[in-house]
């Protein structure tokens, strides 16, 4: 078992990476001095695979558990789904000392975290991420929230989990397309923070399916990605500065996701497209070497992730939609741009024309 | 102008008590280095009285203001009303640096605060309380939230305002029943914290209408109540301990409000009933002198507030509903009980039978 600590002034917490760990969840939570009651939130697919094991582990440790399964998918990441968590919490008298546990991908994690942040003005919360993307990214760092019909993650709160438990074995049931989506965030850490991780991925023959990747590389992917996220969040919990670098590729990704109604590309695929675009923008502005951008794009392709815009997305609509991004300050769109592999910089001086040219070349 | 500071580790803020102050809101906000955009939230009644003056003041100071009026009343303190604030925020591109301003009573203040806490994971927030209750209580201390159809304030967040501006002159248009409701919280401060304020109110011939109360007493009521709330919140922002004393009278109040569907008694009236009950419980348990409880009840009556339960409320339903209170820990209901005027203690050792007897005597 690997243990990574997210160091925060108010309350630090552990990311435990443990094969077979879901059977030890109850035991691990027992050490945290939580109340007896647990509300387990998941979706029907994931619950069918792992729900009973998680319930058994929690009950063996003496917790009283109720569960709530939400409709799967990004388009259900809404206040109405959160309302269902509230209703279950009310019916089962979930108290201040109780805990909400998220068993699922980033969608379940973000909504459960938001419900935990706002039920009785904040109760305990534990993340058991089951998708690669949630393991290396969404489950760590306390950003929680839901989508507004017209914009992603516009409604939310900061609320840190008390524990993040990653069981790499659950990745076996993850659909391949979702695995690749997670790889987009892993490649992101290579580009923005960890040149060594980037190099390790370059050495691997394939990155597109779990079963073709060596066990040591999977271990490195999980450990180094979680460490990168923990480092950044520990230095800047509320995104006053540094944490913004985690949004590399996300500015354009959010626009693409929202313009395609969250149906055509998933979050990771959108991030892959966004990283290609950001890389090209950096090259055009003379900030990044063309060869390094090409190495990035090669990794993205090795993970079978898209490097082109989805058919039919209107480029002017993307540029318009960037204005709606949470990171806009005084109307200026902020971009995270690489300067070398492992290092990025933040700028709000990207001319619209540069964005337009780059996107046109990606059609 | 009186200025009271709420001292908090992350960000302290001012409570400014200034007759005619709503015309200076823009100027005061200018000193806080906020972004240009403001979303003003109010209700049609209050907006009709003061909206234009507030808009003029904000615009004169260079802010770009949009406004959003919500249906008035406790029964509209819901996620759907907050959704309207989100929609207005989206349409008008309210950004991280923008500010939401609440112009209204506690209902508007709690919802606007919750929207500000959760829009883009937290933006600036200013309180301009217009009811007595909101001035001395709801607007101060960062508790924000909405009701669940089956329980009050079950959904919420802590989010401190950047400024609380109290203009006592707006009390002139406050309906008399609402004025009395605010007096309930003022009497509460006398009982839990400030024996001097209690004594000053005992000296006044009337407490039931603004126009019968001397200007100096109104000044003392506002200053001393705000100071009491600021003191308690400054010592215990997140209600780890001391802050719970502010819930004096509220345990039973919440049950009564919810059982009568928030239609029969308003919050302050429910608190008056709750204080009478808590006082009687303290007397029955031998913790408080009967004569002091009678002095409390006399003040409550002088403010024309109820000391009996509303007709038809079922006592067993109250006792059942107490179990749903946010403050329940391991099934035990927590009570705040006076031991002398100006001093209370916290206990979870009140037998149900004592509660039952006291409530029966209040039928
Ligand atoms: N909070 C943050 O910091 C943060 C960071 C990045 C992304 N996110 C959010 O995360 C979301 C995306 O997360 P995601 O990619 O995990 O999507 P997801 O939660 O929708 O999961 C993807 C799909 O995989 C299924 N699945 C997950 N684990 C499985 C398993 N082990 N076996 C079988 N099926 C499984 C899910 O049911 C779902 O259908 C987005 O909403 C994004 O905004 C949040
Ligand atoms: N956040 C906190 O710490 C806290 C503390 C106490 C109470 N509260 C909440 O506050 C709410 C009660 O607040 P309230 O008593 O102000 O109720 P309210 O907001 O409903 O206002 C009462 C009525 O008076 C009207 N009104 C307000 N100011 C007026 C004015 N100057 N002129 C004319 N009409 C005016 C309103 O339109 C409303 O109809 C409850 O929801 C309660 O839960 C919150």
Short mmCIF file of N, CA, C and O and ligand atoms in Angstrom, two decimals, chain A residues 43-47 49-50 71-75 77 103-110 127 129-145 147 152-153 167 169-175 178-179 181-182 185 188-189 229 233 243 246-247 250 254 257 262 266-268 271, chain B residues 121, ligand 1:
data_model
loop_
_atom_site.label_atom_id
_atom_site.label_comp_id
_atom_site.label_asym_id
_atom_site.label_seq_id
_atom_site.Cartn_x
_atom_site.Cartn_y
_atom_site.Cartn_z
N UNK A 43 -23.59 4.73 -8.47
CA UNK A 43 -24.57 4.59 -9.55
C UNK A 43 -24.81 3.10 -9.79
O UNK A 43 -24.03 2.27 -9.31
N UNK A 44 -25.90 2.73 -10.48
CA UNK A 44 -26.25 1.31 -10.55
C UNK A 44 -25.15 0.41 -11.12
O UNK A 44 -24.93 -0.69 -10.64
N UNK A 45 -24.44 0.89 -12.16
CA UNK A 45 -23.37 0.08 -12.77
C UNK A 45 -22.27 -0.22 -11.76
O UNK A 45 -21.84 -1.37 -11.60
N UNK A 46 -21.80 0.81 -11.13
CA UNK A 46 -20.66 0.64 -10.22
C UNK A 46 -21.09 -0.12 -8.97
O UNK A 46 -20.38 -0.97 -8.45
N UNK A 47 -22.31 0.19 -8.53
CA UNK A 47 -22.81 -0.49 -7.33
C UNK A 47 -22.92 -1.99 -7.57
O UNK A 47 -22.61 -2.80 -6.70
N UNK A 49 -21.05 -3.83 -9.45
CA UNK A 49 -19.71 -4.41 -9.39
C UNK A 49 -19.17 -4.48 -7.95
O UNK A 49 -18.60 -5.48 -7.54
N UNK A 50 -19.27 -3.37 -7.22
CA UNK A 50 -18.51 -3.25 -5.97
C UNK A 50 -19.33 -2.91 -4.74
O UNK A 50 -18.81 -2.92 -3.63
N UNK A 71 -28.54 8.30 -11.31
CA UNK A 71 -28.40 7.99 -12.74
C UNK A 71 -26.99 8.31 -13.20
O UNK A 71 -26.45 9.35 -12.86
N UNK A 72 -26.39 7.43 -13.99
CA UNK A 72 -25.02 7.66 -14.41
C UNK A 72 -24.90 8.69 -15.53
O UNK A 72 -25.83 8.84 -16.33
N UNK A 73 -23.77 9.37 -15.55
CA UNK A 73 -23.46 10.23 -16.68
C UNK A 73 -23.39 11.70 -16.33
O UNK A 73 -24.10 12.18 -15.45
N UNK A 74 -22.56 12.39 -17.09
CA UNK A 74 -22.31 13.81 -16.88
C UNK A 74 -23.60 14.63 -16.94
O UNK A 74 -23.75 15.61 -16.24
N UNK A 75 -24.57 14.20 -17.77
CA UNK A 75 -25.76 15.04 -17.89
C UNK A 75 -26.66 14.94 -16.67
O UNK A 75 -27.63 15.69 -16.54
N UNK A 77 -25.25 15.29 -13.71
CA UNK A 77 -24.48 15.99 -12.66
C UNK A 77 -25.16 17.34 -12.40
O UNK A 77 -24.69 18.39 -12.81
N UNK A 103 -18.71 6.36 -4.09
CA UNK A 103 -18.13 5.20 -4.77
C UNK A 103 -18.45 5.36 -6.25
O UNK A 103 -19.57 5.09 -6.69
N UNK A 104 -17.46 5.84 -7.01
CA UNK A 104 -17.73 6.05 -8.43
C UNK A 104 -16.69 6.92 -9.09
O UNK A 104 -15.63 7.20 -8.53
N UNK A 105 -17.04 7.37 -10.30
CA UNK A 105 -16.15 8.26 -11.04
C UNK A 105 -16.28 9.69 -10.55
O UNK A 105 -16.87 9.96 -9.50
N UNK A 106 -15.76 10.61 -11.36
CA UNK A 106 -15.76 12.01 -10.97
C UNK A 106 -17.15 12.61 -10.82
O UNK A 106 -17.37 13.49 -10.00
N UNK A 107 -18.10 12.08 -11.60
CA UNK A 107 -19.45 12.63 -11.51
C UNK A 107 -20.05 12.35 -10.13
O UNK A 107 -20.55 13.25 -9.45
N UNK A 108 -19.97 11.10 -9.69
CA UNK A 108 -20.47 10.73 -8.36
C UNK A 108 -19.65 11.45 -7.28
O UNK A 108 -20.21 11.98 -6.31
N UNK A 109 -18.36 11.51 -7.45
CA UNK A 109 -17.50 12.17 -6.45
C UNK A 109 -17.83 13.64 -6.29
O UNK A 109 -17.96 14.15 -5.17
N UNK A 110 -17.99 14.34 -7.41
CA UNK A 110 -18.27 15.78 -7.35
C UNK A 110 -19.63 16.06 -6.70
O UNK A 110 -19.77 16.99 -5.91
N UNK A 127 -13.82 9.64 -0.29
CA UNK A 127 -13.82 9.36 -1.73
C UNK A 127 -13.28 7.97 -2.00
O UNK A 127 -12.17 7.63 -1.58
N UNK A 129 -12.72 6.57 -5.42
CA UNK A 129 -12.82 6.77 -6.88
C UNK A 129 -12.67 5.45 -7.61
O UNK A 129 -11.84 4.62 -7.25
N UNK A 130 -13.48 5.26 -8.65
CA UNK A 130 -13.43 3.99 -9.39
C UNK A 130 -12.99 4.17 -10.84
O UNK A 130 -12.71 3.19 -11.51
N UNK A 131 -12.97 5.39 -11.33
CA UNK A 131 -12.44 5.60 -12.69
C UNK A 131 -11.01 6.10 -12.55
O UNK A 131 -10.63 6.66 -11.52
N UNK A 132 -10.21 5.92 -13.60
CA UNK A 132 -8.82 6.40 -13.55
C UNK A 132 -8.81 7.91 -13.35
O UNK A 132 -8.03 8.46 -12.57
N UNK A 133 -9.71 8.59 -14.07
CA UNK A 133 -9.76 10.04 -13.96
C UNK A 133 -10.06 10.49 -12.53
O UNK A 133 -9.46 11.43 -12.01
N UNK A 134 -11.00 9.84 -11.89
CA UNK A 134 -11.33 10.22 -10.52
C UNK A 134 -10.16 9.88 -9.58
O UNK A 134 -9.85 10.64 -8.66
N UNK A 135 -9.48 8.76 -9.80
CA UNK A 135 -8.36 8.37 -8.94
C UNK A 135 -7.23 9.39 -8.96
O UNK A 135 -6.70 9.77 -7.92
N UNK A 136 -6.87 9.84 -10.17
CA UNK A 136 -5.69 10.70 -10.25
C UNK A 136 -6.04 12.17 -10.17
O UNK A 136 -5.15 13.01 -10.05
N UNK A 137 -7.32 12.50 -10.21
CA UNK A 137 -7.66 13.91 -10.30
C UNK A 137 -8.88 14.29 -9.47
O UNK A 137 -8.76 14.89 -8.39
N UNK A 138 -10.08 13.90 -9.93
CA UNK A 138 -11.32 14.45 -9.35
C UNK A 138 -11.47 14.20 -7.86
O UNK A 138 -11.99 15.04 -7.13
N UNK A 139 -10.98 13.03 -7.38
CA UNK A 139 -11.23 12.68 -5.97
C UNK A 139 -10.32 13.45 -5.01
O UNK A 139 -10.57 13.46 -3.81
N UNK A 140 -9.30 14.08 -5.54
CA UNK A 140 -8.30 14.73 -4.68
C UNK A 140 -8.44 16.24 -4.77
O UNK A 140 -8.55 16.80 -5.87
N UNK A 141 -8.47 16.92 -3.65
CA UNK A 141 -8.34 18.37 -3.68
C UNK A 141 -9.55 19.17 -3.29
O UNK A 141 -9.48 20.39 -3.20
N UNK A 142 -10.69 18.52 -3.07
CA UNK A 142 -11.81 19.23 -2.44
C UNK A 142 -12.68 20.07 -3.34
O UNK A 142 -13.59 20.74 -2.85
N UNK A 143 -12.44 20.06 -4.65
CA UNK A 143 -13.39 20.77 -5.51
C UNK A 143 -14.61 19.89 -5.71
O UNK A 143 -14.50 18.74 -6.12
N UNK A 144 -15.78 20.43 -5.41
CA UNK A 144 -17.00 19.65 -5.56
C UNK A 144 -18.00 20.51 -6.32
O UNK A 144 -17.85 21.74 -6.36
N UNK A 145 -19.01 19.89 -6.92
CA UNK A 145 -19.99 20.73 -7.58
C UNK A 145 -20.83 20.02 -8.61
O UNK A 145 -20.69 18.83 -8.85
N UNK A 147 -23.18 20.87 -12.54
CA UNK A 147 -23.27 21.73 -13.71
C UNK A 147 -24.53 22.59 -13.68
O UNK A 147 -25.55 22.18 -13.13
N UNK A 152 -20.48 24.15 -17.20
CA UNK A 152 -19.98 23.07 -16.36
C UNK A 152 -19.47 23.57 -15.01
O UNK A 152 -18.79 24.59 -14.94
N UNK A 153 -19.77 22.82 -13.97
CA UNK A 153 -19.21 23.09 -12.64
C UNK A 153 -19.41 24.52 -12.17
O UNK A 153 -18.60 25.03 -11.40
N UNK A 167 -8.41 1.81 -5.06
CA UNK A 167 -8.16 0.38 -5.27
C UNK A 167 -7.94 0.17 -6.76
O UNK A 167 -8.90 0.13 -7.55
N UNK A 169 -7.46 -2.26 -8.52
CA UNK A 169 -8.09 -3.44 -9.14
C UNK A 169 -9.45 -3.14 -9.76
O UNK A 169 -9.87 -3.82 -10.69
N UNK A 170 -10.13 -2.12 -9.26
CA UNK A 170 -11.45 -1.83 -9.84
C UNK A 170 -11.34 -1.28 -11.26
O UNK A 170 -12.33 -1.24 -11.99
N UNK A 171 -10.13 -0.87 -11.64
CA UNK A 171 -9.96 -0.37 -13.02
C UNK A 171 -10.26 -1.45 -14.05
O UNK A 171 -10.52 -1.16 -15.22
N UNK A 172 -10.19 -2.73 -13.62
CA UNK A 172 -10.40 -3.82 -14.58
C UNK A 172 -11.77 -3.76 -15.25
O UNK A 172 -11.93 -4.16 -16.39
N UNK A 173 -12.77 -3.27 -14.51
CA UNK A 173 -14.11 -3.20 -15.11
C UNK A 173 -14.39 -1.87 -15.81
O UNK A 173 -15.46 -1.67 -16.38
N UNK A 174 -13.43 -0.97 -15.76
CA UNK A 174 -13.66 0.36 -16.36
C UNK A 174 -13.66 0.25 -17.89
O UNK A 174 -12.71 -0.28 -18.46
N UNK A 175 -14.70 0.77 -18.55
CA UNK A 175 -14.71 0.72 -20.02
C UNK A 175 -13.46 1.39 -20.59
O UNK A 175 -12.96 2.37 -20.03
N UNK A 178 -13.23 5.09 -21.02
CA UNK A 178 -13.06 5.84 -19.77
C UNK A 178 -11.62 5.76 -19.28
O UNK A 178 -11.10 6.71 -18.70
N UNK A 179 -10.99 4.62 -19.51
CA UNK A 179 -9.59 4.50 -19.12
C UNK A 179 -8.75 5.54 -19.88
O UNK A 179 -7.94 6.25 -19.30
N UNK A 181 -9.74 8.29 -21.13
CA UNK A 181 -10.06 9.63 -20.65
C UNK A 181 -9.20 9.97 -19.43
O UNK A 181 -8.68 11.08 -19.29
N UNK A 182 -9.04 8.98 -18.55
CA UNK A 182 -8.18 9.20 -17.39
C UNK A 182 -6.74 9.45 -17.79
O UNK A 182 -6.04 10.28 -17.19
N UNK A 185 -5.60 13.05 -18.21
CA UNK A 185 -5.15 13.80 -17.03
C UNK A 185 -3.75 13.37 -16.60
O UNK A 185 -2.95 14.17 -16.12
N UNK A 188 -1.44 15.09 -18.72
CA UNK A 188 -1.41 16.47 -18.23
C UNK A 188 -0.36 16.64 -17.13
O UNK A 188 0.44 17.56 -17.16
N UNK A 189 -0.36 15.73 -16.12
CA UNK A 189 0.64 15.87 -15.05
C UNK A 189 2.06 15.79 -15.59
O UNK A 189 2.95 16.49 -15.11
N UNK A 229 -0.91 15.96 -7.86
CA UNK A 229 -2.11 16.68 -7.46
C UNK A 229 -2.02 17.10 -5.99
O UNK A 229 -2.36 18.24 -5.62
N UNK A 233 -2.18 20.99 -4.70
CA UNK A 233 -3.28 21.37 -3.80
C UNK A 233 -2.74 21.79 -2.43
O UNK A 233 -3.22 22.74 -1.82
N UNK A 243 -2.54 26.55 -8.23
CA UNK A 243 -3.47 25.47 -8.54
C UNK A 243 -4.07 25.60 -9.94
O UNK A 243 -4.47 24.60 -10.55
N UNK A 246 -3.44 23.21 -12.92
CA UNK A 246 -4.17 21.95 -13.13
C UNK A 246 -5.23 22.10 -14.22
O UNK A 246 -5.77 21.12 -14.71
N UNK A 247 -5.54 23.33 -14.57
CA UNK A 247 -6.53 23.56 -15.61
C UNK A 247 -5.91 23.55 -17.01
O UNK A 247 -6.57 23.90 -17.98
N UNK A 250 -7.93 22.66 -19.97
CA UNK A 250 -9.34 22.66 -19.55
C UNK A 250 -10.14 23.84 -20.05
O UNK A 250 -11.36 23.77 -20.13
N UNK A 254 -13.64 22.70 -21.55
CA UNK A 254 -14.98 23.03 -21.04
C UNK A 254 -15.88 23.56 -22.15
O UNK A 254 -17.05 23.22 -22.24
N UNK A 257 -16.91 20.59 -24.41
CA UNK A 257 -17.90 19.72 -23.75
C UNK A 257 -19.27 20.38 -23.75
O UNK A 257 -20.28 19.74 -24.03
N UNK A 262 -22.28 17.74 -23.68
CA UNK A 262 -21.74 16.67 -22.82
C UNK A 262 -22.06 15.28 -23.35
O UNK A 262 -22.14 14.33 -22.60
N UNK A 266 -16.18 12.85 -23.86
CA UNK A 266 -16.20 12.89 -22.40
C UNK A 266 -15.13 13.89 -21.91
O UNK A 266 -14.39 14.47 -22.71
N UNK A 267 -15.07 14.06 -20.60
CA UNK A 267 -14.21 15.09 -20.05
C UNK A 267 -12.74 14.90 -20.46
O UNK A 267 -12.07 15.82 -20.92
N UNK A 268 -12.26 13.66 -20.35
CA UNK A 268 -10.86 13.38 -20.66
C UNK A 268 -10.55 13.63 -22.13
O UNK A 268 -9.50 14.18 -22.47
N UNK A 271 -10.24 17.21 -22.65
CA UNK A 271 -8.96 17.71 -22.13
C UNK A 271 -7.83 17.42 -23.10
O UNK A 271 -6.94 18.24 -23.32
N UNK B 121 -17.90 28.28 -6.89
CA UNK B 121 -17.31 27.86 -5.60
C UNK B 121 -16.98 29.01 -4.66
O UNK B 121 -16.10 28.89 -3.81
N1 LIG C 1 -13.39 17.78 -8.57
C1 LIG C 1 -12.36 17.85 -9.37
O1 LIG C 1 -11.30 18.36 -8.99
C2 LIG C 1 -12.47 17.26 -10.76
C3 LIG C 1 -11.34 17.10 -11.55
C4 LIG C 1 -11.49 16.52 -12.79
C5 LIG C 1 -12.73 16.13 -13.25
N2 LIG C 1 -13.81 16.32 -12.47
C6 LIG C 1 -15.13 15.91 -12.91
O2 LIG C 1 -15.16 14.50 -13.04
C7 LIG C 1 -16.15 14.15 -14.01
C8 LIG C 1 -15.60 13.11 -14.91
O3 LIG C 1 -15.25 11.97 -14.14
P1 LIG C 1 -15.19 10.53 -14.79
O4 LIG C 1 -14.40 10.62 -16.01
O5 LIG C 1 -14.80 9.60 -13.72
O6 LIG C 1 -16.69 10.29 -15.29
P2 LIG C 1 -17.88 9.43 -14.67
O7 LIG C 1 -17.96 9.62 -13.23
O8 LIG C 1 -19.07 9.77 -15.47
O9 LIG C 1 -17.43 7.95 -14.94
C9 LIG C 1 -17.31 7.52 -16.27
C10 LIG C 1 -18.14 6.25 -16.54
O10 LIG C 1 -17.43 5.13 -16.07
C11 LIG C 1 -18.26 4.36 -15.22
N3 LIG C 1 -17.34 3.76 -14.23
C12 LIG C 1 -16.58 4.42 -13.33
N4 LIG C 1 -15.80 3.56 -12.67
C13 LIG C 1 -16.08 2.32 -13.14
C14 LIG C 1 -15.58 1.03 -12.87
N5 LIG C 1 -14.57 0.83 -11.99
N6 LIG C 1 -16.12 -0.02 -13.52
C15 LIG C 1 -17.09 0.17 -14.44
N7 LIG C 1 -17.58 1.37 -14.77
C16 LIG C 1 -17.07 2.44 -14.12
C17 LIG C 1 -19.27 5.32 -14.69
O11 LIG C 1 -20.45 4.67 -14.32
C18 LIG C 1 -19.48 6.24 -15.87
O12 LIG C 1 -20.42 5.68 -16.74
C19 LIG C 1 -16.54 15.42 -14.70
O13 LIG C 1 -17.82 15.80 -14.25
C20 LIG C 1 -15.51 16.44 -14.25
O14 LIG C 1 -16.03 17.74 -14.16
C21 LIG C 1 -13.70 16.89 -11.24
#
